[in-house]
Amino acid sequence: MFKKSYLFIVLVLSLLLVFAACSNNSETNSESKPDADSDSTETSKEPVTYHLFNAGAAGKDLNTNETTLGKKFEEETGVNFRLEHLVGDLNQKIGVMVAGGNYPDVIVPDAGIDTLLDAGAFIPLNDLLEEHGQNILKAYEEYLPMFTSDDGNIYIIPFGATVNEFQPNPNIDQGAFWIQRGVLKEYGFPEIKTLDEYLDVITRYAAENPEIDGMKTIPFTGLTYDWRFFAFSNIPNHLAGYPNDGAVMVDMDTHEAKVYADSDYAKRWLETLNTLNAEGNLDQEMFVMNYDEYLAKLTSGRVLGFFDYGWQFGNATNALRDAGDPDKEYMALPVVFDESITDQYLEPPTFTGNRGVGITVSAKNPERIIQYWDNLIKEENQKLVFWGNEGEHYTVNEDGRYYQTDEQIALVENQQFREDFGMTTFEWSWPRINGSFSDGNAVEPRRQPEVALATYRDGDREYLDAYGISTFAELFSAPEERPWYPTWSANVEQGSPQHIFSERSEEIIKRHYARIVLADPANFEKEWEDFTTAYRALDVEGYEQFFTDVVKKRVNGEW
């Protein structure tokens, strides 16, 4: 939001910088100072340290020059960052900053973005990018309208512009119905497409194997804890053949957005769970266990099936893999309601324009920060961030394709190495690229088919061969083009009708979905009607219209 008071602040700061430059034509060395406080010229590489606060991800507080890559980038630009990550409540932390008008030099604001923008905390980057950020502008060229504010200014640089060719993940890190692989082997590796086929297999296996390793078998469970409840409430949308567009599904022809929480799809799914529960095939702790307890159940090897997003249970996946029994690991399946539905679990190319990193009004010589970012986003440096050093961390074959030997995989997957080298520091929360490099190799090793193939063990290959596929993602349909995707990235301001609807509807859904699923089947219809009455008391039509407008604008190239 453009504010006159904000322009005044920027003008005053600009004049102060001019006066400071006139009175001191040499840059002060700030190595001994915690934050940037020196006057710089365009070509200066005098050491300077900026304070970067990251509200969007947990991490280790450090100076970037304590890592191998950070030291290299400092030598190239003279810039170092003192990283601070969020501890405690985000709103409280941001509120203190705004109240005092004193900010770190750089902020990754995450959910605090609207508060900081409204407070005029970020400076416009347009002129700085034109003068010092040509590599950034080139990488983000087609996305610039998506994160340019209504006043014509760019305040935030999002993460992950897709350049060259989009590279899907050979493995599933997004939503899917997961099944313990040994269940598939037991029944001759059946092809499973529909929900009925999926549930038939796991309930039959549970009946034949009531215990696994001395523990009671859990046919089906789910994740419902805290903010992760979306992993449960999103399921009807996926079963109906839609990707994760948030709380709405978008018609491919009319581009109208409709909520699905009280749709026939949701009712069908909840009634299925209600039946599973009545039959004793549903985890009785599904609505009360926390996240750690959920992961512990998956790791135990007694859960046969569940729905979740792959990135949410990576620790359980790794634990099962380390245990050395490939039949206890889970395989992703593109389950839908009916054969006529094409699954859309694989995400189309996405770009989230309302999350990123910005430079605040407290930063002196902000051109030094832009110069650093512009250097970071160069292709040769992005290769270092994601792949490391050629010959040491990856190998290039005669066709120019990147791959990793077993020894290299073991090295780059070592957490201590990743931290020391700087991969964990620089792989996210900075201006960066997605997609592929100019030589055709994937930016991220996990999206390089040669790397995925090299990580597969004999146990993996047994299942891949049984289904006639080379990667696990090949079971899933290709994503259809959705130029608006994802709608959940739309800028919903705190306190707006859409924000209020989201909060109230989430409360209603959480409360009623559990009652519906756990009810006596004879009371299912009553519980469903109680829910729909409470849900429709909200401004559903206003919420749908907001996102319909968002979709149609994006289809027309307006962001």
Coordinates of C-alpha atoms in Angstrom, one line a residue, residues 70-538:
G70 CA 29.4 -17.2 2.1
K71 CA 33.1 -16.5 2.4
K72 CA 33.5 -16.8 -1.4
F73 CA 30.5 -14.4 -2.0
E74 CA 32.0 -11.9 0.6
E75 CA 35.3 -12.0 -1.3
E76 CA 33.4 -11.2 -4.5
T77 CA 31.3 -8.4 -3.1
G78 CA 32.6 -7.4 0.3
V79 CA 29.2 -8.1 1.8
N80 CA 28.4 -10.4 4.8
F81 CA 25.1 -11.1 6.4
R82 CA 24.4 -11.7 10.1
L83 CA 21.5 -14.1 10.0
E84 CA 18.8 -14.1 12.7
H85 CA 15.8 -16.5 12.6
L86 CA 12.5 -16.2 14.3
V87 CA 12.1 -17.4 17.8
G88 CA 8.7 -17.0 19.5
D89 CA 5.7 -15.2 18.1
L90 CA 6.0 -13.6 14.7
N91 CA 3.3 -10.9 15.2
Q92 CA 4.9 -9.8 18.5
K93 CA 8.4 -9.6 16.9
I94 CA 7.1 -7.6 13.9
G95 CA 5.0 -5.4 16.2
V96 CA 8.0 -4.4 18.2
M97 CA 9.9 -3.5 15.0
V98 CA 7.0 -1.4 13.7
A99 CA 6.3 0.3 17.0
G100 CA 10.0 1.4 17.3
G101 CA 10.5 2.1 13.6
N102 CA 13.8 0.3 13.8
Y103 CA 14.3 -2.7 11.5
P104 CA 17.0 -5.2 10.5
D105 CA 18.5 -4.2 7.2
V106 CA 16.9 -7.1 5.4
I107 CA 13.7 -9.0 6.3
V108 CA 12.2 -12.3 5.1
P109 CA 8.7 -11.3 6.4
D110 CA 6.6 -14.4 5.7
A111 CA 3.2 -13.8 7.2
G112 CA 4.2 -10.5 8.5
I113 CA 4.5 -9.0 5.0
D114 CA 1.3 -6.9 5.1
T115 CA 2.1 -5.4 8.5
L116 CA 5.5 -4.4 7.3
L117 CA 4.3 -3.0 4.0
D118 CA 1.6 -1.0 5.6
A119 CA 4.2 0.4 8.0
G120 CA 6.4 1.5 5.1
A121 CA 9.2 -0.7 6.4
F122 CA 10.5 -1.7 2.9
I123 CA 12.1 0.6 0.4
P124 CA 11.2 0.5 -3.4
L125 CA 13.8 -1.6 -5.3
N126 CA 13.0 -0.5 -8.9
D127 CA 15.8 1.9 -9.4
L128 CA 18.3 -0.2 -7.4
L129 CA 17.5 -3.2 -9.6
E130 CA 17.8 -1.2 -12.8
E131 CA 21.3 0.0 -11.8
H132 CA 22.7 -2.9 -9.8
G133 CA 20.5 -5.9 -10.4
Q134 CA 20.4 -6.8 -14.1
N135 CA 21.0 -10.5 -13.4
I136 CA 18.0 -10.5 -11.1
L137 CA 15.8 -8.7 -13.6
K138 CA 16.8 -11.2 -16.3
A139 CA 15.9 -14.2 -14.1
Y140 CA 12.6 -12.7 -12.9
E141 CA 11.7 -11.0 -16.2
E142 CA 8.4 -12.7 -16.9
Y143 CA 7.3 -12.6 -13.2
L144 CA 7.9 -8.9 -12.5
P145 CA 4.2 -7.9 -12.9
M146 CA 3.3 -10.6 -10.4
F147 CA 5.1 -8.9 -7.5
T148 CA 4.9 -5.3 -8.6
S149 CA 2.7 -3.4 -6.1
D150 CA -0.3 -1.3 -7.2
D151 CA 1.8 1.8 -6.8
G152 CA 4.2 0.5 -9.4
N153 CA 7.0 -0.3 -6.9
I154 CA 8.8 -3.6 -6.1
Y155 CA 9.3 -4.0 -2.4
I156 CA 9.8 -7.8 -2.1
I157 CA 11.8 -10.1 -4.3
P158 CA 10.1 -13.6 -4.2
F159 CA 12.0 -16.8 -4.2
G160 CA 12.4 -19.2 -7.1
A161 CA 11.8 -17.7 -10.5
T162 CA 11.5 -20.6 -13.0
V163 CA 14.0 -20.1 -15.8
N164 CA 14.5 -22.1 -19.0
E165 CA 12.5 -25.4 -18.6
F166 CA 10.4 -26.4 -15.6
Q167 CA 11.7 -29.6 -14.0
P168 CA 9.1 -31.8 -12.2
N169 CA 10.3 -33.8 -9.2
P170 CA 11.0 -37.4 -10.2
N171 CA 9.8 -38.4 -6.7
I172 CA 6.6 -37.2 -4.9
D173 CA 7.1 -34.4 -2.4
Q174 CA 3.6 -33.1 -2.7
G175 CA 0.1 -34.6 -2.0
A176 CA -0.7 -38.2 -2.5
F177 CA -2.4 -41.2 -0.9
W178 CA 0.5 -43.3 0.5
I179 CA 0.5 -47.0 1.1
Q180 CA 2.9 -49.3 2.8
R181 CA 4.8 -51.0 0.0
G182 CA 4.6 -54.5 1.4
V183 CA 0.8 -54.3 1.0
L184 CA 1.2 -53.9 -2.7
K185 CA 3.7 -56.8 -2.9
E186 CA 1.3 -59.1 -0.9
Y187 CA -1.4 -58.7 -3.6
G188 CA 0.8 -58.9 -6.6
F189 CA 1.4 -55.2 -7.2
P190 CA -2.1 -54.3 -8.2
E191 CA -2.9 -51.1 -10.1
I192 CA -4.7 -48.8 -7.8
K193 CA -6.6 -45.8 -9.2
T194 CA -9.8 -45.2 -7.2
L195 CA -10.5 -44.6 -3.6
D196 CA -12.5 -47.9 -3.3
E197 CA -9.6 -49.9 -4.7
Y198 CA -7.1 -48.3 -2.3
L199 CA -9.3 -48.8 0.8
D200 CA -10.1 -52.4 -0.3
V201 CA -6.5 -53.3 -0.3
I202 CA -5.5 -51.8 3.0
T203 CA -8.5 -53.0 4.9
R204 CA -8.1 -56.5 3.5
Y205 CA -4.5 -56.5 4.5
A206 CA -5.4 -55.3 8.0
A207 CA -7.9 -58.0 8.4
E208 CA -5.3 -60.6 7.5
N209 CA -2.6 -58.9 9.6
P210 CA -4.2 -57.4 12.7
E211 CA -0.7 -56.9 14.2
I212 CA 2.6 -55.8 12.8
D213 CA 5.7 -56.4 14.8
G214 CA 3.6 -57.0 17.9
M215 CA 1.6 -53.8 17.5
K216 CA -2.0 -53.2 16.5
T217 CA -2.2 -52.5 12.8
I218 CA -3.6 -49.1 11.8
P219 CA -5.3 -49.3 8.4
F220 CA -5.6 -45.6 7.8
T221 CA -4.6 -42.4 9.6
G222 CA -4.2 -38.7 8.8
L223 CA -2.6 -35.5 9.9
T224 CA -4.9 -33.0 11.5
Y225 CA -2.7 -31.2 14.0
D226 CA -2.7 -27.4 14.3
W227 CA -2.0 -25.5 11.0
R228 CA -1.2 -28.8 9.3
F229 CA -4.9 -29.6 9.3
F230 CA -5.0 -28.6 5.6
A231 CA -3.4 -32.0 4.9
F232 CA -6.8 -33.4 6.0
S233 CA -9.2 -30.8 4.7
N234 CA -7.6 -30.7 1.2
I235 CA -8.3 -34.3 0.5
P236 CA -11.7 -34.0 -1.2
N237 CA -10.2 -31.5 -3.6
H238 CA -7.5 -34.0 -4.7
L239 CA -9.9 -36.9 -4.9
A240 CA -11.9 -34.8 -7.3
G241 CA -8.9 -34.3 -9.6
Y242 CA -7.7 -30.8 -8.6
P243 CA -4.3 -29.6 -7.4
N244 CA -3.8 -27.7 -4.1
D245 CA -5.3 -24.3 -4.9
G246 CA -6.1 -23.7 -1.3
A247 CA -9.7 -23.6 0.0
V248 CA -11.2 -23.4 -3.5
M249 CA -11.2 -25.4 -6.7
V250 CA -11.1 -23.5 -10.0
D251 CA -13.2 -24.5 -13.0
M252 CA -10.9 -24.9 -16.0
D253 CA -13.4 -23.4 -18.4
T254 CA -15.2 -20.7 -16.6
H255 CA -12.3 -19.9 -14.2
E256 CA -14.8 -19.6 -11.3
A257 CA -13.5 -20.4 -7.9
K258 CA -15.7 -22.5 -5.6
V259 CA -15.2 -23.7 -2.0
Y260 CA -15.3 -27.4 -1.6
A261 CA -15.5 -27.8 2.2
D262 CA -19.2 -28.4 2.1
S263 CA -19.3 -29.9 -1.5
D264 CA -20.6 -33.3 -2.5
Y265 CA -16.9 -34.3 -2.8
A266 CA -16.3 -33.5 0.9
K267 CA -19.5 -35.2 2.0
R268 CA -18.5 -38.4 0.0
W269 CA -15.0 -38.4 1.6
L270 CA -16.2 -37.8 5.1
E271 CA -18.9 -40.5 4.8
T272 CA -16.2 -42.9 3.6
L273 CA -14.2 -42.1 6.7
N274 CA -17.3 -42.4 8.9
T275 CA -17.8 -45.9 7.6
L276 CA -14.1 -46.8 8.1
N277 CA -14.4 -45.6 11.7
A278 CA -17.5 -47.7 12.3
E279 CA -15.7 -50.7 11.0
G280 CA -12.7 -50.2 13.2
N281 CA -10.4 -49.3 10.3
L282 CA -9.6 -45.7 11.2
D283 CA -6.9 -44.5 13.6
Q284 CA -8.8 -43.6 16.8
E285 CA -6.2 -40.9 17.7
M286 CA -6.3 -39.2 14.3
F287 CA -8.0 -36.0 15.6
V288 CA -6.1 -35.8 18.9
M289 CA -2.5 -36.7 18.2
N290 CA 0.1 -34.1 17.7
Y291 CA 2.6 -33.8 14.8
D292 CA 5.4 -35.8 16.6
E293 CA 3.0 -38.5 17.5
Y294 CA 1.9 -38.7 13.9
L295 CA 5.4 -39.1 12.7
A296 CA 6.1 -41.7 15.3
K297 CA 3.2 -43.8 14.1
L298 CA 4.4 -43.6 10.5
T299 CA 7.9 -44.6 11.6
S300 CA 6.6 -47.6 13.6
G301 CA 5.7 -49.5 10.4
R302 CA 2.2 -50.4 11.5
V303 CA 0.3 -47.7 9.5
L304 CA -0.9 -49.1 6.1
G305 CA -2.3 -46.0 4.5
F306 CA -2.6 -42.2 4.9
F307 CA -2.9 -39.0 2.8
D308 CA -0.2 -36.3 3.2
Y309 CA 2.2 -34.1 1.4
G310 CA 5.6 -35.7 1.0
W311 CA 7.5 -32.8 2.4
Q312 CA 5.7 -33.0 5.7
F313 CA 6.9 -36.5 6.8
G314 CA 10.4 -36.6 5.5
N315 CA 11.8 -37.5 8.9
A316 CA 9.6 -40.6 9.0
T317 CA 10.6 -41.5 5.5
N318 CA 14.3 -41.2 6.3
A319 CA 13.8 -43.3 9.5
L320 CA 12.1 -46.1 7.7
R321 CA 14.7 -46.0 5.0
D322 CA 17.5 -46.2 7.5
A323 CA 15.8 -49.1 9.2
G324 CA 16.6 -51.2 6.1
D325 CA 13.2 -52.8 5.3
P326 CA 12.0 -51.4 2.0
D327 CA 8.7 -53.2 2.3
K328 CA 7.9 -51.0 5.4
E329 CA 8.5 -47.8 3.4
Y330 CA 5.6 -45.9 1.7
M331 CA 4.7 -45.5 -1.9
A332 CA 2.6 -42.6 -3.3
L333 CA -0.5 -43.4 -5.4
P334 CA -2.6 -40.9 -7.4
V335 CA -5.9 -42.0 -5.9
V336 CA -9.2 -40.3 -7.2
F337 CA -12.9 -40.9 -6.6
D338 CA -13.6 -42.6 -10.0
E339 CA -11.9 -43.9 -13.1
S340 CA -13.2 -41.0 -15.2
I341 CA -11.2 -38.5 -13.1
T342 CA -7.7 -37.5 -14.2
D343 CA -5.5 -37.0 -11.1
Q344 CA -3.8 -33.7 -10.7
Y345 CA -1.5 -34.2 -7.8
L346 CA 1.7 -33.0 -9.6
E347 CA 1.8 -29.3 -9.3
P348 CA 2.0 -27.2 -12.4
P349 CA 4.8 -24.5 -12.6
T350 CA 4.1 -22.1 -9.7
F351 CA 5.3 -18.7 -8.6
T352 CA 4.4 -17.3 -5.2
G353 CA 4.6 -13.5 -5.5
N354 CA 3.7 -12.5 -2.0
R355 CA 6.5 -14.2 -0.1
G356 CA 10.1 -13.1 -0.4
V357 CA 12.8 -10.9 0.9
G358 CA 13.0 -7.1 1.1
I359 CA 15.4 -4.3 2.1
T360 CA 14.2 -2.0 4.9
V361 CA 14.4 1.7 5.5
S362 CA 17.0 1.0 8.1
A363 CA 19.6 -0.3 5.6
K364 CA 22.3 2.0 4.6
N365 CA 23.9 1.7 1.1
P366 CA 21.2 -0.8 0.0
E367 CA 22.9 -1.0 -3.4
R368 CA 25.5 -3.2 -1.7
I369 CA 22.7 -5.7 -0.9
I370 CA 21.4 -5.7 -4.4
Q371 CA 24.9 -6.2 -5.8
Y372 CA 25.3 -9.2 -3.5
W373 CA 22.0 -10.7 -4.6
D374 CA 22.8 -10.0 -8.2
N375 CA 26.1 -11.9 -7.9
L376 CA 24.3 -14.7 -6.0
I377 CA 21.8 -15.4 -8.7
K378 CA 24.5 -15.8 -11.4
E379 CA 24.3 -19.3 -12.9
E380 CA 27.8 -20.3 -11.8
N381 CA 26.9 -19.4 -8.2
Q382 CA 23.5 -21.0 -8.3
K383 CA 25.3 -24.2 -9.4
L384 CA 27.6 -23.9 -6.4
V385 CA 24.6 -23.4 -4.0
F386 CA 22.7 -26.4 -5.3
W387 CA 25.3 -28.8 -6.7
G388 CA 28.6 -27.8 -5.1
N389 CA 32.0 -28.2 -6.9
E390 CA 32.2 -30.3 -10.1
G391 CA 34.3 -33.4 -9.6
E392 CA 33.9 -33.2 -5.8
H393 CA 30.2 -33.0 -5.2
Y394 CA 28.9 -34.0 -8.6
T395 CA 30.1 -35.5 -11.9
V396 CA 29.4 -34.6 -15.5
N397 CA 28.9 -37.3 -18.1
E398 CA 29.9 -37.3 -21.7
D399 CA 26.5 -35.7 -22.6
G400 CA 27.0 -32.9 -20.2
R401 CA 24.4 -34.3 -17.8
Y402 CA 25.0 -33.9 -14.0
Y403 CA 24.8 -36.9 -11.7
Q404 CA 26.2 -38.0 -8.4
T405 CA 28.1 -41.1 -7.5
D406 CA 27.2 -43.0 -4.3
E407 CA 30.1 -41.3 -2.5
Q408 CA 29.0 -37.9 -3.7
I409 CA 25.4 -38.5 -2.7
A410 CA 26.6 -39.6 0.8
L411 CA 28.7 -36.4 1.1
V412 CA 26.1 -33.8 -0.1
E413 CA 23.3 -35.4 2.0
N414 CA 25.4 -35.1 5.1
Q415 CA 23.8 -32.3 7.2
Q416 CA 27.0 -31.0 8.7
F417 CA 28.6 -30.7 5.2
R418 CA 25.6 -28.9 3.9
E419 CA 25.8 -26.4 6.8
D420 CA 29.5 -25.9 6.6
F421 CA 29.5 -25.5 2.8
G422 CA 26.5 -23.1 2.9
M423 CA 23.9 -25.1 1.0
T424 CA 21.4 -24.9 3.9
T425 CA 22.1 -21.2 4.2
F426 CA 21.6 -20.2 0.6
E427 CA 19.2 -22.7 -1.0
W428 CA 16.1 -20.8 0.1
S429 CA 15.1 -17.3 1.5
W430 CA 17.3 -15.5 -1.1
P431 CA 16.6 -14.4 -4.7
R432 CA 17.2 -17.7 -6.6
I433 CA 16.2 -19.6 -9.6
N434 CA 14.1 -22.8 -10.3
G435 CA 13.8 -24.8 -13.4
S436 CA 17.0 -25.6 -15.4
F437 CA 20.3 -24.1 -16.2
S438 CA 21.2 -23.0 -19.7
D439 CA 22.9 -26.3 -20.3
G440 CA 19.6 -28.2 -19.5
N441 CA 20.5 -29.6 -16.1
A442 CA 18.0 -29.1 -13.3
V443 CA 18.8 -26.3 -10.8
E444 CA 17.9 -28.6 -7.9
P445 CA 19.6 -32.1 -7.9
R446 CA 16.5 -33.7 -6.5
R447 CA 14.8 -32.8 -9.8
Q448 CA 17.5 -34.3 -11.9
P449 CA 16.3 -37.8 -13.1
E450 CA 19.9 -39.1 -13.1
V451 CA 20.2 -38.2 -9.4
A452 CA 16.9 -39.8 -8.5
L453 CA 17.8 -43.0 -10.3
A454 CA 21.2 -43.1 -8.5
T455 CA 19.5 -42.9 -5.1
Y456 CA 17.2 -45.8 -5.7
R457 CA 18.1 -49.0 -3.9
D458 CA 17.3 -52.6 -4.9
G459 CA 14.2 -52.4 -2.8
D460 CA 13.0 -49.3 -4.7
R461 CA 13.8 -50.9 -8.0
E462 CA 11.7 -53.9 -7.2
Y463 CA 8.6 -51.7 -7.0
L464 CA 9.6 -49.5 -9.9
D465 CA 10.1 -52.6 -12.1
A466 CA 6.9 -54.2 -11.0
Y467 CA 4.9 -51.1 -12.2
G468 CA 7.0 -50.6 -15.3
I469 CA 8.2 -47.1 -14.3
S470 CA 11.7 -45.6 -13.9
T471 CA 10.7 -43.0 -11.3
F472 CA 7.8 -43.0 -8.8
A473 CA 6.3 -39.8 -10.2
E474 CA 5.6 -41.6 -13.5
L475 CA 2.5 -43.2 -11.9
F476 CA 0.9 -39.7 -11.8
S477 CA -0.7 -37.7 -14.6
A478 CA 1.1 -34.7 -16.0
P479 CA -0.2 -31.4 -14.6
E480 CA -2.5 -29.3 -16.7
E481 CA -1.6 -25.7 -17.3
R482 CA -3.1 -23.3 -14.7
P483 CA -1.7 -19.8 -15.2
W484 CA -3.4 -18.6 -11.9
Y485 CA -1.9 -21.4 -9.8
P486 CA -1.9 -21.4 -6.8
T487 CA -4.8 -19.2 -5.7
W488 CA -3.6 -19.4 -2.1
S489 CA -0.7 -17.1 -3.0
A490 CA -3.2 -14.2 -3.5
N491 CA -2.6 -11.3 -1.2
V492 CA -5.2 -11.6 1.5
E493 CA -4.7 -8.7 4.0
Q494 CA -5.2 -9.3 7.7
G495 CA -8.5 -8.1 8.8
S496 CA -10.0 -8.3 5.4
P497 CA -13.3 -10.2 4.8
Q498 CA -11.4 -13.0 3.1
H499 CA -9.0 -13.2 6.1
I500 CA -11.9 -13.3 8.6
F501 CA -13.7 -15.9 6.5
S502 CA -10.5 -18.1 6.4
E503 CA -10.1 -18.0 10.2
R504 CA -13.7 -18.6 11.0
S505 CA -14.3 -21.3 8.4
E506 CA -11.2 -23.2 9.6
E507 CA -12.5 -23.2 13.1
I508 CA -15.8 -24.6 11.9
I509 CA -14.3 -27.2 9.7
K510 CA -11.9 -28.5 12.3
R511 CA -14.7 -28.8 14.9
H512 CA -17.4 -30.3 12.6
Y513 CA -15.2 -32.6 10.4
A514 CA -14.1 -34.6 13.5
R515 CA -17.7 -34.9 14.7
I516 CA -18.9 -36.1 11.3
V517 CA -16.2 -38.7 10.9
L518 CA -16.5 -40.1 14.5
A519 CA -20.3 -40.0 14.6
D520 CA -22.5 -43.1 14.7
P521 CA -23.4 -43.7 11.0
A522 CA -27.1 -43.2 11.9
N523 CA -26.2 -39.6 12.9
F524 CA -24.0 -38.8 9.9
E525 CA -26.7 -36.8 8.0
K526 CA -27.5 -34.7 11.0
E527 CA -23.9 -33.9 11.7
W528 CA -23.3 -33.0 8.1
E529 CA -26.3 -30.7 8.1
D530 CA -25.1 -29.0 11.3
F531 CA -21.8 -28.3 9.6
T532 CA -23.2 -27.0 6.4
T533 CA -25.5 -24.7 8.3
A534 CA -22.7 -23.2 10.3
Y535 CA -20.4 -23.0 7.3
R536 CA -23.0 -21.3 5.1
A537 CA -23.7 -18.7 7.7
L538 CA -20.3 -17.2 6.7

